[in-house]
Structure formats: structure tokens, C-alpha cells
């Protein structure tokens, strides 16, 4: 299985990092080893002094496909989950400055946090999914799928031009504004609506 992540999919987030607004979906990969084993805390890696949280809605692919047309993309997923795309912001900035790929900053072990449960899309209004991240009990990110630059079906269609999508592949669909640094001892909780989906302890 592969993990595909969309970058700069919320205008306010692209702007908070001083990035331009993409004209097409911007994506990158994480290896499957980025998935945190269930129930494990997240350990801040020794190579970074600035690990950021990024709360994101996650689509799980449930049918193999390539060159998927946008109008049929909805047939390729049935559930939505929640994840955190942990990012070594210091390393990412350095890579960007040098024009190098970001993988080192994005694909390290534990960098892909994922909810245990996924919600059936029939229970959601896909164009109005609110989600949020709490850091030590305070809301730090508040997002809604209506603010996505590229919506689920567009993303699936676009990615499938380049990569065959397979059952179990995860697509992290981008983070809203409010990203920030984690510290040892932090507790992160992610919600879709009022439903707690995800809890991560930082060590
Ligand atoms: Mg992200």
C-alpha cells in the first residue's frame, strides 16, 4: 500500500507558509513505514528541532484503478478517516531552499498518524466535513472540506493519471491553517465533527 499526501490544498495554509497557490494538485508520497503502529506514542526524531502537526482528512481507496475520470472517482472510496501528516519543518525548509525533494522531512517513521476508525461516506456531507485538532485541550486547527482547493474526486482522478491506485492506499488530502510545533508531553486529539477519531501522545 502507498500513502499519497496532497500539499497546499487549503489557501490559508499555503499562505501561512508563504507558498504559492497550486494550479494542479501537488502531491508527494510517504512509505508504509511512516504509519505509526496502533497505540504507540509518537517519538520526536533526533534529526529535527521543529516537528509540525498537520491534521488532514484521509481517503482510503477501496478499488483498483488508473486513469479514473473525476465523475467516477466516488466509486473508488467509501470511507473517510483522519490523520496527522507530521512534518520536519526545519528539514523541509532546507530542502525547499536547495530545490531538493521533501521525503526526508515528510516520510520518516511515525510521520503518518491515522485514525483507527473510518466513517462511511454515506454518513457525511463530503462537501461540508468539519474537522479539528486539539493540542493539550485547545483547538489549534479547524478545517472544513468545503475549503479544499481540490476536492476528493479531483484528487483521485489527478493522481490516477500517474499512479495506479490500489485497495488500501491512503490519500491525505491536505491541512488547513494553524499548523505548529509539537513538544514532548503534548497530547493531540483529532475530531471529525464532534467524534474523536485520533489521539497521539508525543514523547
Ligand atoms: Mg500535509
PDB file of C-alpha atoms in Angstrom, residues 26-132:
ATOM      1  CA  UNK A  26       0.539  18.934  -5.567  1.00  0.00           C
ATOM      2  CA  UNK A  27       1.335  15.528  -4.110  1.00  0.00           C
ATOM      3  CA  UNK A  28       4.140  13.528  -2.550  1.00  0.00           C
ATOM      4  CA  UNK A  29       4.496  10.042  -1.053  1.00  0.00           C
ATOM      5  CA  UNK A  30       5.256   8.584   2.355  1.00  0.00           C
ATOM      6  CA  UNK A  31       6.459   4.967   2.718  1.00  0.00           C
ATOM      7  CA  UNK A  32       4.209   2.470   4.537  1.00  0.00           C
ATOM      8  CA  UNK A  33       6.692   2.517   7.438  1.00  0.00           C
ATOM      9  CA  UNK A  34       5.512   6.076   8.169  1.00  0.00           C
ATOM     10  CA  UNK A  35       2.328   4.603   9.653  1.00  0.00           C
ATOM     11  CA  UNK A  36       2.514   4.607  13.424  1.00  0.00           C
ATOM     12  CA  UNK A  37       1.732   1.194  14.953  1.00  0.00           C
ATOM     13  CA  UNK A  38      -1.601   1.466  16.748  1.00  0.00           C
ATOM     14  CA  UNK A  39      -1.457   2.714  20.311  1.00  0.00           C
ATOM     15  CA  UNK A  40       2.211   3.732  20.106  1.00  0.00           C
ATOM     16  CA  UNK A  41       3.245   7.245  21.131  1.00  0.00           C
ATOM     17  CA  UNK A  42       4.939   9.484  18.583  1.00  0.00           C
ATOM     18  CA  UNK A  43       8.637   9.962  19.326  1.00  0.00           C
ATOM     19  CA  UNK A  44      10.145  13.223  18.114  1.00  0.00           C
ATOM     20  CA  UNK A  45      13.025  12.172  15.830  1.00  0.00           C
ATOM     21  CA  UNK A  46      16.501  13.333  16.824  1.00  0.00           C
ATOM     22  CA  UNK A  47      17.197  14.943  13.435  1.00  0.00           C
ATOM     23  CA  UNK A  48      14.637  17.753  13.779  1.00  0.00           C
ATOM     24  CA  UNK A  49      14.007  20.631  16.178  1.00  0.00           C
ATOM     25  CA  UNK A  50      10.743  21.635  14.547  1.00  0.00           C
ATOM     26  CA  UNK A  51       8.193  18.848  14.004  1.00  0.00           C
ATOM     27  CA  UNK A  52       4.826  20.283  12.956  1.00  0.00           C
ATOM     28  CA  UNK A  53       1.369  18.693  13.197  1.00  0.00           C
ATOM     29  CA  UNK A  54      -0.902  18.871  10.137  1.00  0.00           C
ATOM     30  CA  UNK A  55      -4.430  17.492  10.649  1.00  0.00           C
ATOM     31  CA  UNK A  56      -5.929  16.093   7.431  1.00  0.00           C
ATOM     32  CA  UNK A  57      -8.954  14.208   6.157  1.00  0.00           C
ATOM     33  CA  UNK A  58      -7.862  10.855   4.729  1.00  0.00           C
ATOM     34  CA  UNK A  59      -9.473   8.879   1.921  1.00  0.00           C
ATOM     35  CA  UNK A  60      -8.971   5.115   1.762  1.00  0.00           C
ATOM     36  CA  UNK A  61      -9.082   3.622  -1.718  1.00  0.00           C
ATOM     37  CA  UNK A  62     -11.279   0.510  -1.981  1.00  0.00           C
ATOM     38  CA  UNK A  63     -10.960  -0.370  -5.664  1.00  0.00           C
ATOM     39  CA  UNK A  64      -8.004  -0.585  -8.030  1.00  0.00           C
ATOM     40  CA  UNK A  65      -7.979   1.996 -10.779  1.00  0.00           C
ATOM     41  CA  UNK A  66      -5.937   4.013 -13.230  1.00  0.00           C
ATOM     42  CA  UNK A  67      -6.960   6.993 -15.375  1.00  0.00           C
ATOM     43  CA  UNK A  68     -10.076   7.411 -13.246  1.00  0.00           C
ATOM     44  CA  UNK A  69     -12.398  10.069 -14.553  1.00  0.00           C
ATOM     45  CA  UNK A  70     -13.461  12.615 -11.982  1.00  0.00           C
ATOM     46  CA  UNK A  71     -17.146  11.766 -12.424  1.00  0.00           C
ATOM     47  CA  UNK A  72     -16.448   8.126 -11.472  1.00  0.00           C
ATOM     48  CA  UNK A  73     -13.909   8.787  -8.710  1.00  0.00           C
ATOM     49  CA  UNK A  74     -16.559   8.467  -5.990  1.00  0.00           C
ATOM     50  CA  UNK A  75     -16.724   4.725  -6.767  1.00  0.00           C
ATOM     51  CA  UNK A  76     -13.147   4.266  -5.607  1.00  0.00           C
ATOM     52  CA  UNK A  77     -13.610   5.125  -1.923  1.00  0.00           C
ATOM     53  CA  UNK A  78     -16.308   4.595   0.648  1.00  0.00           C
ATOM     54  CA  UNK A  79     -14.756   5.797   3.882  1.00  0.00           C
ATOM     55  CA  UNK A  80     -13.137   8.917   5.279  1.00  0.00           C
ATOM     56  CA  UNK A  81     -10.700   8.936   8.181  1.00  0.00           C
ATOM     57  CA  UNK A  82      -8.490  11.436   9.901  1.00  0.00           C
ATOM     58  CA  UNK A  83      -4.714  11.628  10.043  1.00  0.00           C
ATOM     59  CA  UNK A  84      -1.783  13.772  11.031  1.00  0.00           C
ATOM     60  CA  UNK A  85       0.920  14.441   8.471  1.00  0.00           C
ATOM     61  CA  UNK A  86       3.868  15.081  10.801  1.00  0.00           C
ATOM     62  CA  UNK A  87       6.443  17.255   9.072  1.00  0.00           C
ATOM     63  CA  UNK A  88      10.025  18.133   9.973  1.00  0.00           C
ATOM     64  CA  UNK A  89       9.525  21.779   9.015  1.00  0.00           C
ATOM     65  CA  UNK A  90      13.188  22.725   9.502  1.00  0.00           C
ATOM     66  CA  UNK A  91      14.337  19.987   7.128  1.00  0.00           C
ATOM     67  CA  UNK A  92      11.559  20.735   4.661  1.00  0.00           C
ATOM     68  CA  UNK A  93      12.544  24.427   4.513  1.00  0.00           C
ATOM     69  CA  UNK A  94      16.167  23.443   3.928  1.00  0.00           C
ATOM     70  CA  UNK A  95      15.172  21.030   1.121  1.00  0.00           C
ATOM     71  CA  UNK A  96      12.929  23.664  -0.486  1.00  0.00           C
ATOM     72  CA  UNK A  97      15.712  26.238  -0.399  1.00  0.00           C
ATOM     73  CA  UNK A  98      18.079  23.825  -2.143  1.00  0.00           C
ATOM     74  CA  UNK A  99      15.427  22.606  -4.595  1.00  0.00           C
ATOM     75  CA  UNK A 100      15.681  19.063  -3.190  1.00  0.00           C
ATOM     76  CA  UNK A 101      12.845  16.556  -2.656  1.00  0.00           C
ATOM     77  CA  UNK A 102      10.991  16.701   0.692  1.00  0.00           C
ATOM     78  CA  UNK A 103      10.814  12.981   1.501  1.00  0.00           C
ATOM     79  CA  UNK A 104      13.288  13.236   4.383  1.00  0.00           C
ATOM     80  CA  UNK A 105      11.054  15.835   6.025  1.00  0.00           C
ATOM     81  CA  UNK A 106       7.785  14.020   5.348  1.00  0.00           C
ATOM     82  CA  UNK A 107       8.263  10.255   5.244  1.00  0.00           C
ATOM     83  CA  UNK A 108      10.062   9.369   8.484  1.00  0.00           C
ATOM     84  CA  UNK A 109       8.777   6.646  10.826  1.00  0.00           C
ATOM     85  CA  UNK A 110       5.614   7.721  12.619  1.00  0.00           C
ATOM     86  CA  UNK A 111       5.015  10.680  10.309  1.00  0.00           C
ATOM     87  CA  UNK A 112       1.676   9.271   9.111  1.00  0.00           C
ATOM     88  CA  UNK A 113      -0.754   9.101  12.012  1.00  0.00           C
ATOM     89  CA  UNK A 114      -4.068   7.545  11.088  1.00  0.00           C
ATOM     90  CA  UNK A 115      -7.399   7.125  12.873  1.00  0.00           C
ATOM     91  CA  UNK A 116      -8.390   3.633  13.969  1.00  0.00           C
ATOM     92  CA  UNK A 117     -11.855   4.083  12.568  1.00  0.00           C
ATOM     93  CA  UNK A 118     -13.086   5.496   9.299  1.00  0.00           C
ATOM     94  CA  UNK A 119     -16.536   6.961   8.722  1.00  0.00           C
ATOM     95  CA  UNK A 120     -18.733   5.689   5.923  1.00  0.00           C
ATOM     96  CA  UNK A 121     -19.080   8.489   3.400  1.00  0.00           C
ATOM     97  CA  UNK A 122     -22.857   7.969   3.292  1.00  0.00           C
ATOM     98  CA  UNK A 123     -22.885   9.406   6.835  1.00  0.00           C
ATOM     99  CA  UNK A 124     -21.091  12.584   5.745  1.00  0.00           C
ATOM    100  CA  UNK A 125     -21.751  15.571   3.536  1.00  0.00           C
ATOM    101  CA  UNK A 126     -18.488  15.290   1.612  1.00  0.00           C
ATOM    102  CA  UNK A 127     -18.510  18.986   0.728  1.00  0.00           C
ATOM    103  CA  UNK A 128     -19.030  20.071   4.324  1.00  0.00           C
ATOM    104  CA  UNK A 129     -16.959  17.882   6.651  1.00  0.00           C
ATOM    105  CA  UNK A 130     -15.726  19.816   9.639  1.00  0.00           C
ATOM    106  CA  UNK A 131     -12.660  18.527  11.445  1.00  0.00           C
ATOM    107  CA  UNK A 132     -10.309  19.845  14.068  1.00  0.00           C
TER     108      UNK A 132
END
